[in-house]
Tab-separated table of C-alpha atoms (C1' of nucleotides) in Angstrom:
chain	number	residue	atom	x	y	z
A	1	UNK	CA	78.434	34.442	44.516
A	2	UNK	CA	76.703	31.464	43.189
A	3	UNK	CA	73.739	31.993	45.608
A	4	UNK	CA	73.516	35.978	43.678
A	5	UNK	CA	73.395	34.038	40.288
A	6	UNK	CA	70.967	31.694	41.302
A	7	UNK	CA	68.919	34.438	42.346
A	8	UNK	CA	69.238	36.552	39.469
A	9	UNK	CA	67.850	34.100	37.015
A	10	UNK	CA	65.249	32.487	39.238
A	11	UNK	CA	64.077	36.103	40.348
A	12	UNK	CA	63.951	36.624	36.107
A	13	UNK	CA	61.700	33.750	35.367
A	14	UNK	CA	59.523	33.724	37.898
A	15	UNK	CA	59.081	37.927	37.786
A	16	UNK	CA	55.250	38.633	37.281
A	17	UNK	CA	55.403	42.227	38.936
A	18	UNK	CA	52.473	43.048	41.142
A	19	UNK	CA	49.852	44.825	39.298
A	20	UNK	CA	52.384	46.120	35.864
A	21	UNK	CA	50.077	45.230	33.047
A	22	UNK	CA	51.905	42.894	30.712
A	23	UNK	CA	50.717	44.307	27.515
A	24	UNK	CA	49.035	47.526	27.795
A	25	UNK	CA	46.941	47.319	24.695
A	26	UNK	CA	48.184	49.483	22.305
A	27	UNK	CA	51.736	51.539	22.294
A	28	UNK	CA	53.692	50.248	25.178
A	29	UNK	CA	57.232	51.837	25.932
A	30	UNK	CA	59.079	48.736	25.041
A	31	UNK	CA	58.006	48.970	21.534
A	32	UNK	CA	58.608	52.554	21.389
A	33	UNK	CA	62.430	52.295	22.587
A	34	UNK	CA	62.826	49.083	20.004
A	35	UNK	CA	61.721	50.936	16.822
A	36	UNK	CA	63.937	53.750	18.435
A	37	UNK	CA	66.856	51.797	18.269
A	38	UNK	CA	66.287	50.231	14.831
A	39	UNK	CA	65.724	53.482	13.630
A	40	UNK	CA	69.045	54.786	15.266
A	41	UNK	CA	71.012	51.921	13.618
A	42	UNK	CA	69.827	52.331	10.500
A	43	UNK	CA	70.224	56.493	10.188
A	44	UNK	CA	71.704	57.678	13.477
A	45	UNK	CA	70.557	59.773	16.232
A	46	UNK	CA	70.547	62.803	13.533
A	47	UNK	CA	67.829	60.465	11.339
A	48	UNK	CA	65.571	59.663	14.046
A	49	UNK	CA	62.667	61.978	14.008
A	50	UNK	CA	59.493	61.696	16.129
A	51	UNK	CA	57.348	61.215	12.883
A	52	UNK	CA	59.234	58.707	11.077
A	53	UNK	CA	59.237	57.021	14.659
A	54	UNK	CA	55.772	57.343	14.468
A	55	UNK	CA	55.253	56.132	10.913
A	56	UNK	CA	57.579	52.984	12.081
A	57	UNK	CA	54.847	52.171	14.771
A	58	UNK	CA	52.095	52.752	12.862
A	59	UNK	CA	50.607	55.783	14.751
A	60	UNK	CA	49.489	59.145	14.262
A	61	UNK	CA	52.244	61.965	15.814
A	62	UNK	CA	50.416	62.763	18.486
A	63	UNK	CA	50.042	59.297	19.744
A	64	UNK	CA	53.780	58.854	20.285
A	65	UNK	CA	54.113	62.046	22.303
A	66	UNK	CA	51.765	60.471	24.547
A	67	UNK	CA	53.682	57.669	25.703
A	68	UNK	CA	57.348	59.967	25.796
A	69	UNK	CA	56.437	63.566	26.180
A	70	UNK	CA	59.713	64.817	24.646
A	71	UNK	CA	62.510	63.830	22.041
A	72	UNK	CA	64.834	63.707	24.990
A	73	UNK	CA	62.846	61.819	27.349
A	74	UNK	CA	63.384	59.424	24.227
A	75	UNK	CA	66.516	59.145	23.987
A	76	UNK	CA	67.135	58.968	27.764
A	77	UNK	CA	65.475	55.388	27.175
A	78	UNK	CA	66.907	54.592	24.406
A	79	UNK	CA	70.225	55.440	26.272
A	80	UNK	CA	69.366	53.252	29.655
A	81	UNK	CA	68.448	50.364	27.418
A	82	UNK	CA	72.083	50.597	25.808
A	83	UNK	CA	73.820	50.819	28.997
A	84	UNK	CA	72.063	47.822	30.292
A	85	UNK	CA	73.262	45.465	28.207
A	86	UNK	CA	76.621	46.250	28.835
A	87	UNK	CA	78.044	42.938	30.507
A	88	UNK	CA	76.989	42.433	33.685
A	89	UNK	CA	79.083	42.138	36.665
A	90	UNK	CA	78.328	38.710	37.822
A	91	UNK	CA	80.182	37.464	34.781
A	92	UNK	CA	83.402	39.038	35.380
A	93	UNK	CA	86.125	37.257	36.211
A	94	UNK	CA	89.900	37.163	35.530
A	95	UNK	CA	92.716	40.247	36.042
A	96	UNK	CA	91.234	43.761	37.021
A	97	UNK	CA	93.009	44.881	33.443
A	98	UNK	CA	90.454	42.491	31.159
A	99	UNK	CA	87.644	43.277	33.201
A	100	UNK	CA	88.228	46.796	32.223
A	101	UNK	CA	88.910	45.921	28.722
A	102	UNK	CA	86.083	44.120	28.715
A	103	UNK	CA	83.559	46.247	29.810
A	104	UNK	CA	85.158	49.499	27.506
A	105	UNK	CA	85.202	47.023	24.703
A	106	UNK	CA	81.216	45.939	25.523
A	107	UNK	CA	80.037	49.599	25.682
A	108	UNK	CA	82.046	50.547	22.347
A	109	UNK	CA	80.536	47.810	20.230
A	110	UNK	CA	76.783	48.662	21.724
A	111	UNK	CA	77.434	52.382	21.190
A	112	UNK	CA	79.068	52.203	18.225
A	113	UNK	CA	76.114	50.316	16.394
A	114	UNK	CA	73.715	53.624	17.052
A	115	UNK	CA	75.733	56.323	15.573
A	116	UNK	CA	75.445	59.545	17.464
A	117	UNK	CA	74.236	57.927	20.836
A	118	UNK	CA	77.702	58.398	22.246
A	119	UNK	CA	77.831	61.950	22.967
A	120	UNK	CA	73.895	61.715	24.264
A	121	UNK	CA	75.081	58.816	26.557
A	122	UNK	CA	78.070	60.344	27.836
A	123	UNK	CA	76.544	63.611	28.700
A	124	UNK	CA	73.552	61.843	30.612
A	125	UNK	CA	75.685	59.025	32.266
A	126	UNK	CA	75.343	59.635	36.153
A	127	UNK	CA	71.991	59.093	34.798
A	128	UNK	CA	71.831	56.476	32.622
A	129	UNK	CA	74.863	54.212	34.086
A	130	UNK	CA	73.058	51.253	35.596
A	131	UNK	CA	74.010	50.834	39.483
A	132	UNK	CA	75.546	47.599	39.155
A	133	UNK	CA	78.015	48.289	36.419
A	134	UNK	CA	79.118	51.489	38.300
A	135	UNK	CA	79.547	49.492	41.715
A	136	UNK	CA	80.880	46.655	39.828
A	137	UNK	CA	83.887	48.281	38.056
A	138	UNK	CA	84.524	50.806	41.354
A	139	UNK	CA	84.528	47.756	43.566
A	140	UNK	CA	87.371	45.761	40.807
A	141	UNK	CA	89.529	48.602	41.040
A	142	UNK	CA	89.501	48.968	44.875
A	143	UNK	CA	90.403	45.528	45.395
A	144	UNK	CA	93.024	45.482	42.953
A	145	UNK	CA	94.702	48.269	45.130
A	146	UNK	CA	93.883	51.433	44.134
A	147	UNK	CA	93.345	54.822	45.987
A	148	UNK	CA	89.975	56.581	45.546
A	149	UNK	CA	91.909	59.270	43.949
A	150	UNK	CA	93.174	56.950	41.698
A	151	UNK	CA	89.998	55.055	40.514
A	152	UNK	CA	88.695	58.403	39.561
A	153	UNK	CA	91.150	59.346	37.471
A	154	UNK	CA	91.278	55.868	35.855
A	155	UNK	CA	87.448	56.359	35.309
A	156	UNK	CA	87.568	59.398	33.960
A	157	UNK	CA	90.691	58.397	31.787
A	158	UNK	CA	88.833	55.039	30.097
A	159	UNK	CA	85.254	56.461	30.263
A	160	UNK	CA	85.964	59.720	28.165
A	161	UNK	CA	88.319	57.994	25.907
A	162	UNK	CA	85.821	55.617	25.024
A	163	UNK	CA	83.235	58.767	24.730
A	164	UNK	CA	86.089	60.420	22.218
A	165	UNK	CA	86.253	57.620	19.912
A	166	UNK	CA	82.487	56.801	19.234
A	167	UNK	CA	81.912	59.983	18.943
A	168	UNK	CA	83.925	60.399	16.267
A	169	UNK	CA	82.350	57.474	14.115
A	170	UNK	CA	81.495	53.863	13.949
A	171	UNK	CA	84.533	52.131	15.712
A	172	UNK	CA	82.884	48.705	15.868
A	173	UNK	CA	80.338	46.568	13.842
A	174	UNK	CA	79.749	45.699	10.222
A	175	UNK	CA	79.915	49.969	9.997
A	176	UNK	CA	83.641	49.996	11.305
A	177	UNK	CA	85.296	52.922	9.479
A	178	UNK	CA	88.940	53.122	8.880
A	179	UNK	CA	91.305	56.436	9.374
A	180	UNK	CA	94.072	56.790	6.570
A	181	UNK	CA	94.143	52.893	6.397
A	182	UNK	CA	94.552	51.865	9.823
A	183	UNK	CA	91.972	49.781	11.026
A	184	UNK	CA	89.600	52.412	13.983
A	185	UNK	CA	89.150	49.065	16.118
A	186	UNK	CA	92.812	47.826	16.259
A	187	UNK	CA	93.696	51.536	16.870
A	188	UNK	CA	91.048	51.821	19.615
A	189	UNK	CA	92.000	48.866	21.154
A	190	UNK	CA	95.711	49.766	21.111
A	191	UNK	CA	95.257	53.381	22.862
A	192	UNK	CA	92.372	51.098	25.450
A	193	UNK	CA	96.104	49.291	26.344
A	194	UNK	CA	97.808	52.575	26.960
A	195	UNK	CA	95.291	53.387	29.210
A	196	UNK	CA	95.492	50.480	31.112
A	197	UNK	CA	99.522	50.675	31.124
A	198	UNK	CA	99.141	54.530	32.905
A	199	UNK	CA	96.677	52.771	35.062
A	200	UNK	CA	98.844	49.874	35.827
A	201	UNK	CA	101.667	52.403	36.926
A	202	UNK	CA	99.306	54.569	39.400
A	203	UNK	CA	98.622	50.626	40.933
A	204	UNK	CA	101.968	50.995	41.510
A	205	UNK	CA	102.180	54.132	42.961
A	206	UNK	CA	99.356	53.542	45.352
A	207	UNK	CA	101.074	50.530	46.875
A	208	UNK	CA	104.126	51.950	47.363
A	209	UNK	CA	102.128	55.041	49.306
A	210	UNK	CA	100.416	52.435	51.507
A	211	UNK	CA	103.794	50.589	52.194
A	212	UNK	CA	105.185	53.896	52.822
A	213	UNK	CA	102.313	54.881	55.566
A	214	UNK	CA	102.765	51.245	57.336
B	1	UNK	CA	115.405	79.082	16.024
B	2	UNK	CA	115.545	82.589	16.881
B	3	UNK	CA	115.811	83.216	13.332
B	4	UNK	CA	112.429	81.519	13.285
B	5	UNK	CA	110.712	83.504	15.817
B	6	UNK	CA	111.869	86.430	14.418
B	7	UNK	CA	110.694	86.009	11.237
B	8	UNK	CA	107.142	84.881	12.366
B	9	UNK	CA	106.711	88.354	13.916
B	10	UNK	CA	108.139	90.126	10.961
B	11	UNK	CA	106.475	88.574	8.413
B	12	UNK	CA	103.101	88.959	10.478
B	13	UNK	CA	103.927	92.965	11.343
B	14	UNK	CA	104.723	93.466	7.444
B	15	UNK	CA	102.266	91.449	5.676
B	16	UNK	CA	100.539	92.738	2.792
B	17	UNK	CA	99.309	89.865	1.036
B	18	UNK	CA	99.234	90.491	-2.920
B	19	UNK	CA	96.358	91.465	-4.271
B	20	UNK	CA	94.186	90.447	-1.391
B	21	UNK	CA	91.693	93.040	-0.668
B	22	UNK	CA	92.322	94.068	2.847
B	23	UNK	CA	88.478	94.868	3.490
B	24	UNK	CA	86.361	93.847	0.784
B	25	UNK	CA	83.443	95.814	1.810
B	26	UNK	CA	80.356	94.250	2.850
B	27	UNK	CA	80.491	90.540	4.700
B	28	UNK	CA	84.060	89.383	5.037
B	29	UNK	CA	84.611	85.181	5.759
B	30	UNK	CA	86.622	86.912	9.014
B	31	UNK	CA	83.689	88.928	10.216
B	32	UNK	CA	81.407	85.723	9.911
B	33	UNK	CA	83.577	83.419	11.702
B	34	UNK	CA	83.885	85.906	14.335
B	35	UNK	CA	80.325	86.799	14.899
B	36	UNK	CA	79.722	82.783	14.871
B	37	UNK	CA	82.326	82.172	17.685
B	38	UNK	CA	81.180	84.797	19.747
B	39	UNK	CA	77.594	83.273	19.506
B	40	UNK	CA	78.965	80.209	20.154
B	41	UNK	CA	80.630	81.136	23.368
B	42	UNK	CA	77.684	82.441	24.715
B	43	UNK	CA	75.089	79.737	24.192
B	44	UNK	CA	76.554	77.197	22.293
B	45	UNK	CA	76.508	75.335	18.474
B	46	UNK	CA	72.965	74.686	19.271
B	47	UNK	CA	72.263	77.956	19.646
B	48	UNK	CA	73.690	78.866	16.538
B	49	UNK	CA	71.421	80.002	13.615
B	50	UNK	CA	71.958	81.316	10.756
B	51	UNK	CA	69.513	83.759	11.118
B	52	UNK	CA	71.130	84.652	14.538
B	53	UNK	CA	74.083	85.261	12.752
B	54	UNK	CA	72.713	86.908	10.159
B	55	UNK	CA	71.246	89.312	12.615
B	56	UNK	CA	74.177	89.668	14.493
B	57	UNK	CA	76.073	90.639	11.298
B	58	UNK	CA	73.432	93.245	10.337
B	59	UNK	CA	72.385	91.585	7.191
B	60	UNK	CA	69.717	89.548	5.690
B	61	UNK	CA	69.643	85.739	5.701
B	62	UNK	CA	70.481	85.138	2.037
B	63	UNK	CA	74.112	87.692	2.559
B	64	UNK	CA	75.183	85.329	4.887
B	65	UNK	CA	74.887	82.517	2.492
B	66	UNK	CA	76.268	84.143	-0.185
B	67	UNK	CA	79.539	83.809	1.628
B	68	UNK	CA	79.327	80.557	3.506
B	69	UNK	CA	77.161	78.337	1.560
B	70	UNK	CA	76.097	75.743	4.439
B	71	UNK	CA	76.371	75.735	8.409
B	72	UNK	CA	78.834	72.789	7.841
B	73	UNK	CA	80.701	74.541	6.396
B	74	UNK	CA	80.739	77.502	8.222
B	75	UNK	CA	81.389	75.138	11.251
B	76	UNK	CA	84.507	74.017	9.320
B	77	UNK	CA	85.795	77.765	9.419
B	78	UNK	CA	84.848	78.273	13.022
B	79	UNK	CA	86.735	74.748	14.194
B	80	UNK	CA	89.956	75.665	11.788
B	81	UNK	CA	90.104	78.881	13.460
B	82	UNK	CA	89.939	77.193	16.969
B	83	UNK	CA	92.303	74.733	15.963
B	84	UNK	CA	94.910	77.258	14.474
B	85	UNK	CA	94.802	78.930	17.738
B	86	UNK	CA	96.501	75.947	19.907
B	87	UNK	CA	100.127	76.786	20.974
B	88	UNK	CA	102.179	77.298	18.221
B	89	UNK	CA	104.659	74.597	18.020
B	90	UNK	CA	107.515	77.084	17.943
B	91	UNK	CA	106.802	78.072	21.995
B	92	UNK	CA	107.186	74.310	23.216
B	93	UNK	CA	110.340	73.298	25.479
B	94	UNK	CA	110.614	70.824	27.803
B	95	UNK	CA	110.166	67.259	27.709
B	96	UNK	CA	107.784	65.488	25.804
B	97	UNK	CA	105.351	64.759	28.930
B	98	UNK	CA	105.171	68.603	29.368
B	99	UNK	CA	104.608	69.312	26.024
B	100	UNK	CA	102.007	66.710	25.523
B	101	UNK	CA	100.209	67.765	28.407
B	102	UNK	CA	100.492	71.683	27.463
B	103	UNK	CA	99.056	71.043	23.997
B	104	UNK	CA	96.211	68.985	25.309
B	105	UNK	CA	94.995	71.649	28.221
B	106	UNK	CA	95.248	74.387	25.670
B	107	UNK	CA	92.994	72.673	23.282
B	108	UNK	CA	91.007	71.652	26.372
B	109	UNK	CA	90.700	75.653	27.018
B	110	UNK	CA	90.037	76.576	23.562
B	111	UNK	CA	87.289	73.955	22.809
B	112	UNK	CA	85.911	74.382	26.570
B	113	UNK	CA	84.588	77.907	25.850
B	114	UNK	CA	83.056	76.344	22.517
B	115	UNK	CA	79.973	74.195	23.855
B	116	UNK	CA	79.360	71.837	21.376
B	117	UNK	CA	82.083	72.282	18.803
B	118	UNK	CA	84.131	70.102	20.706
B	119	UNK	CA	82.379	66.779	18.525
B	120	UNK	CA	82.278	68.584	15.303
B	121	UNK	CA	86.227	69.088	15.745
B	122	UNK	CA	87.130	65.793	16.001
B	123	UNK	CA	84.599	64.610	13.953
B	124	UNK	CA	86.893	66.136	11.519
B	125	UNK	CA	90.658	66.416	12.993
B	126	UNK	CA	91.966	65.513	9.871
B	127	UNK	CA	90.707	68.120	7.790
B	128	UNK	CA	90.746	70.981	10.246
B	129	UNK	CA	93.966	70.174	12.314
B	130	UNK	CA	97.144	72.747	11.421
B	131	UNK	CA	99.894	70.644	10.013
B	132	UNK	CA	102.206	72.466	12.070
B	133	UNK	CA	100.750	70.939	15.114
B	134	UNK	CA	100.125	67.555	13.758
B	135	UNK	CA	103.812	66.960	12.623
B	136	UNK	CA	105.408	68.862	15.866
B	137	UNK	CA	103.595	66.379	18.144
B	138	UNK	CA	104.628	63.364	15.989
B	139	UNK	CA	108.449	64.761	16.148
B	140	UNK	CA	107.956	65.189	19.745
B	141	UNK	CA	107.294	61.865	20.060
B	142	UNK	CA	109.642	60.111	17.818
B	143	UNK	CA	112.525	62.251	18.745
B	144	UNK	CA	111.635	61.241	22.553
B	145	UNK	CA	111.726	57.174	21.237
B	146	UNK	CA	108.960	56.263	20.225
B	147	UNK	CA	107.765	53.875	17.570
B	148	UNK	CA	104.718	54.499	14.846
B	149	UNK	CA	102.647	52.246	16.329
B	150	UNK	CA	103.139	53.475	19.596
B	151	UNK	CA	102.943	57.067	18.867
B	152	UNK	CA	99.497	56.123	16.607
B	153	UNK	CA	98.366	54.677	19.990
B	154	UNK	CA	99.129	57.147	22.338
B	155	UNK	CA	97.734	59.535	20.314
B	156	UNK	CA	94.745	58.450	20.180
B	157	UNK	CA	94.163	58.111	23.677
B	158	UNK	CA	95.346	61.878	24.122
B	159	UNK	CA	92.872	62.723	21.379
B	160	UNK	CA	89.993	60.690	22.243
B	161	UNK	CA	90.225	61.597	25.621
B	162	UNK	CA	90.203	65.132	25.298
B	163	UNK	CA	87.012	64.867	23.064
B	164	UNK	CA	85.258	62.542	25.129
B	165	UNK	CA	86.185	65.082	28.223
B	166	UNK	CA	84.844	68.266	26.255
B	167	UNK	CA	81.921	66.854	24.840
B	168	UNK	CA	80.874	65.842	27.823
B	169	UNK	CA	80.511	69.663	28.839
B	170	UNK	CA	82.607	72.457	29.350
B	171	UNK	CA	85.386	72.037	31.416
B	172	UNK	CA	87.851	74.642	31.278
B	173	UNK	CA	86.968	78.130	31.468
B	174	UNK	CA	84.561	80.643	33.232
B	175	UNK	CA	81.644	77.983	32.744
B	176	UNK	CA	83.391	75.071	34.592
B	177	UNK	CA	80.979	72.796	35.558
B	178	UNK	CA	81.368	70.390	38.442
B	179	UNK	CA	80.800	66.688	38.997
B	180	UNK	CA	79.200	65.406	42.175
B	181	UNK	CA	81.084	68.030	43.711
B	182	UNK	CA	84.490	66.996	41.977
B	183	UNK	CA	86.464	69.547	40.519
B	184	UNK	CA	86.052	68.663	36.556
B	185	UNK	CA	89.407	70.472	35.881
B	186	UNK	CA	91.176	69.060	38.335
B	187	UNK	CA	89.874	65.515	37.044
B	188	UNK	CA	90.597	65.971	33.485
B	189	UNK	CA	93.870	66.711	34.534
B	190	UNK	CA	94.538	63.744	36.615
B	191	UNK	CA	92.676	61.138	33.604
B	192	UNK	CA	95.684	63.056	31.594
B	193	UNK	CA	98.178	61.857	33.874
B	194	UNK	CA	97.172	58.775	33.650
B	195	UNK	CA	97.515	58.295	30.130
B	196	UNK	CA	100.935	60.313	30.402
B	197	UNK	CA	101.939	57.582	32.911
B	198	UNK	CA	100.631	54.373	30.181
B	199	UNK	CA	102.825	56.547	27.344
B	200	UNK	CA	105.613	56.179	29.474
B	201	UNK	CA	105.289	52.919	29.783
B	202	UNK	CA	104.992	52.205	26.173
B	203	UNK	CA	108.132	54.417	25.956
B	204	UNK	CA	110.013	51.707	28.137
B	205	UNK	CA	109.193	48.765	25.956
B	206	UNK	CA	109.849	50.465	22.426
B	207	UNK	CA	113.591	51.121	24.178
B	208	UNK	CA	113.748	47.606	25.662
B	209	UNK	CA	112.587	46.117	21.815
B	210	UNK	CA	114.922	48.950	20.147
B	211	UNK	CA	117.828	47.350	22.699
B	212	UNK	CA	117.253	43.644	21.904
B	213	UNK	CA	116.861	44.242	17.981
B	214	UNK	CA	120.921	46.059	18.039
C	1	DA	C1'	42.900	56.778	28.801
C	2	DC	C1'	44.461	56.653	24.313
C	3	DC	C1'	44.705	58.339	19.753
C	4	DT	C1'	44.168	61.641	15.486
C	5	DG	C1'	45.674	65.234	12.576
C	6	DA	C1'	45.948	70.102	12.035
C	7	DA	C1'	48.483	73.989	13.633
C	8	DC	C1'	52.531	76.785	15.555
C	9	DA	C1'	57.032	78.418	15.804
C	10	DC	C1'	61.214	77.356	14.434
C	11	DC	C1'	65.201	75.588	11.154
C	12	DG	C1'	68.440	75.115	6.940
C	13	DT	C1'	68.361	76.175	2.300
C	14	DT	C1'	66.966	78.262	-2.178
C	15	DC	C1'	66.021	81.816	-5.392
C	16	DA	C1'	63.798	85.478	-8.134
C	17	DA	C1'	64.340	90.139	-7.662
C	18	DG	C1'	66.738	94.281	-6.670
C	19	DT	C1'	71.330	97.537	-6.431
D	1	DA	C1'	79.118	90.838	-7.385
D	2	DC	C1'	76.553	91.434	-3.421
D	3	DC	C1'	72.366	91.699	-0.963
D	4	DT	C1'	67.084	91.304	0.174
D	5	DG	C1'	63.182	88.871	1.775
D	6	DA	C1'	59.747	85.585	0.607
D	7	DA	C1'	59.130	80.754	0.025
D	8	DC	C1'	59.884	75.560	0.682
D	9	DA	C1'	60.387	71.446	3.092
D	10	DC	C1'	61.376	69.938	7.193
D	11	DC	C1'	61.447	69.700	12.726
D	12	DG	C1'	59.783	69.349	17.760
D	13	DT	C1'	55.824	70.304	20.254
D	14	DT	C1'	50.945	71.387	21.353
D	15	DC	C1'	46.113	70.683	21.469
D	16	DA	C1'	41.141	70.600	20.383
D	17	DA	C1'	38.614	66.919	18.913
D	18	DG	C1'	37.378	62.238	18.518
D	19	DT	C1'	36.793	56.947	20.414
DNA sequence: ACCTGAACACCGTTCAAGT
DNA sequence: ACCTGAACACCGTTCAAGT
């Protein structure tokens, strides 16, 4: 464990990858995807047009269509560069529950501060989802008990929850949006619990099935 | 109750609305909507135009404005409609799992043969849901024990689950899609148990804190 | 290779003009 | 009152032409 960690930050410092120019004179992709975002958190998804994009970096149309051939090729960026800062596994420790929470929690507050990436994100995730997170959170649940069955229901249960709710407006943030008074985040964090409680009796299940088959 | 159902199919055999014209010639809002959902069904709210529709409907782009003055709101119509066509709260028996589960599949079905109307639905629940349906799922769930914030919580994962699960793509319906070679149906129905299983669970605590208060 | 800017086909929306 | 069809301001995308 400590060895990975090592690894991972040494392996970050010292990266100068083989022949990758650092800066490609001119527009490079990392650029591109930053004034993206800050374009996305400022007017959403449904403000973000390949010209004011353009205008943002301080090229002509044409010149941004030559480093991302299509508005969707775009946002597919845009949409890996979310999901990667989602926390990463190596950090995780504690109760298979807060890991959960924790990672839901993570992707709502990243999601939720680029209105109208959720539904783009959640329709591209197999993807977009980085490898590690997927293993990670697959790997949590198995060891915590449950049947494969299970863990894709769970999934599917937390993962298109999550989806629901951001698409329906800013949950988290300095945007967070309230519903006939009730504060969205306590609400979202209250049916996140539920959730975990139907997940916490399918645990149960599963072990009792195992017992059963010893 | 019987007195109920019979005079819901009276009342809609015998209706003659006062002065309602039954046909106004021309464009009627019914016509439009209908036109729009079939549309719709076939390639989705992105494939939605108004001059589609107008086409459809026989008629030039400015008649079809005259009657619904944006796409918004003819969206609104559209998502009412779909909404006012979820089981009628008069049919439901059972207990409240069932009934739950019954209203969330049918809205599933309904909204699965919509592509893309799913987000614009619950991007406005409040405004387009029937209050029928919105106060017989809140009895449901305070007749079977539950407390307001538990029922605000459970609700919301229902909800947001269902959206996240049709936005996603459509899952019910002729053009069920499949997941790495998972059945989508059958996993939106398991997530659903799931979350069934965590509201039963919060059932068992609001008894146990409605025990120790007496 | 990278960039420019005009052009194309589409969209939602508006509006003077007809009946 | 209801409808027509041209027009406007925008989009995503393409592409000949420049450097």
């Amino acid at each position: 464990m400590i060895v990975s960690k090592i690894d991972l930050v040494s392996s970050a410092e010292t990266s100068h990858e083989s022949a990758e120019p650092l800066e490609s004179r001119g527009l490079s992709d990392r650029a591109i995807v930053r004034a993206a975002r800050e374009i996305i958190a400022e007017v959403g998804v449904g403000g973000l047009t390949m010209r004011r994009l353009s205008t943002e970096l301080g090229v002509a149309l044409g010149a941004t269509y030559h480093h991302v051939a299509t508005k969707h090729g775009l946002l597919m960026l845009v949409g890996k560069d979310l999901y990667s800062e989602v926390t990463p596994p190596e950090r995780m420790e504690g109760p298979w529950q807060d890991q959960l929470k924790t990672v839901m929690l993570n992707l709502a507050s990243i999601v939720g501060c680029h209105p109208g990436m959720a539904n783009f994100m959640m329709l591209h995730v197999d993807e977009l989802i980085p490898v590690d997170l997927n293993v990670m959170v697959r790997d949590t649940l198995l060891e915590a008990g449950f049947s494969e069955r299970s863990i894709a229901a769970v999934l599917s249960a937390f993962f298109f929850y999550v989806a629901g709710m951001m698409s329906t407006g800013s949950v988290v943030g300095p945007t967070a949006t309230s519903i006939r008074g009730q504060n969205l985040m306590a609400l979202f964090e209250d049916g996140l619990d539920v959730i975990v409680a139907g997940a916490e009796a399918r645990l149960a299940e599963d072990r009792k099935q195992k017992r059963a088959r010893r």
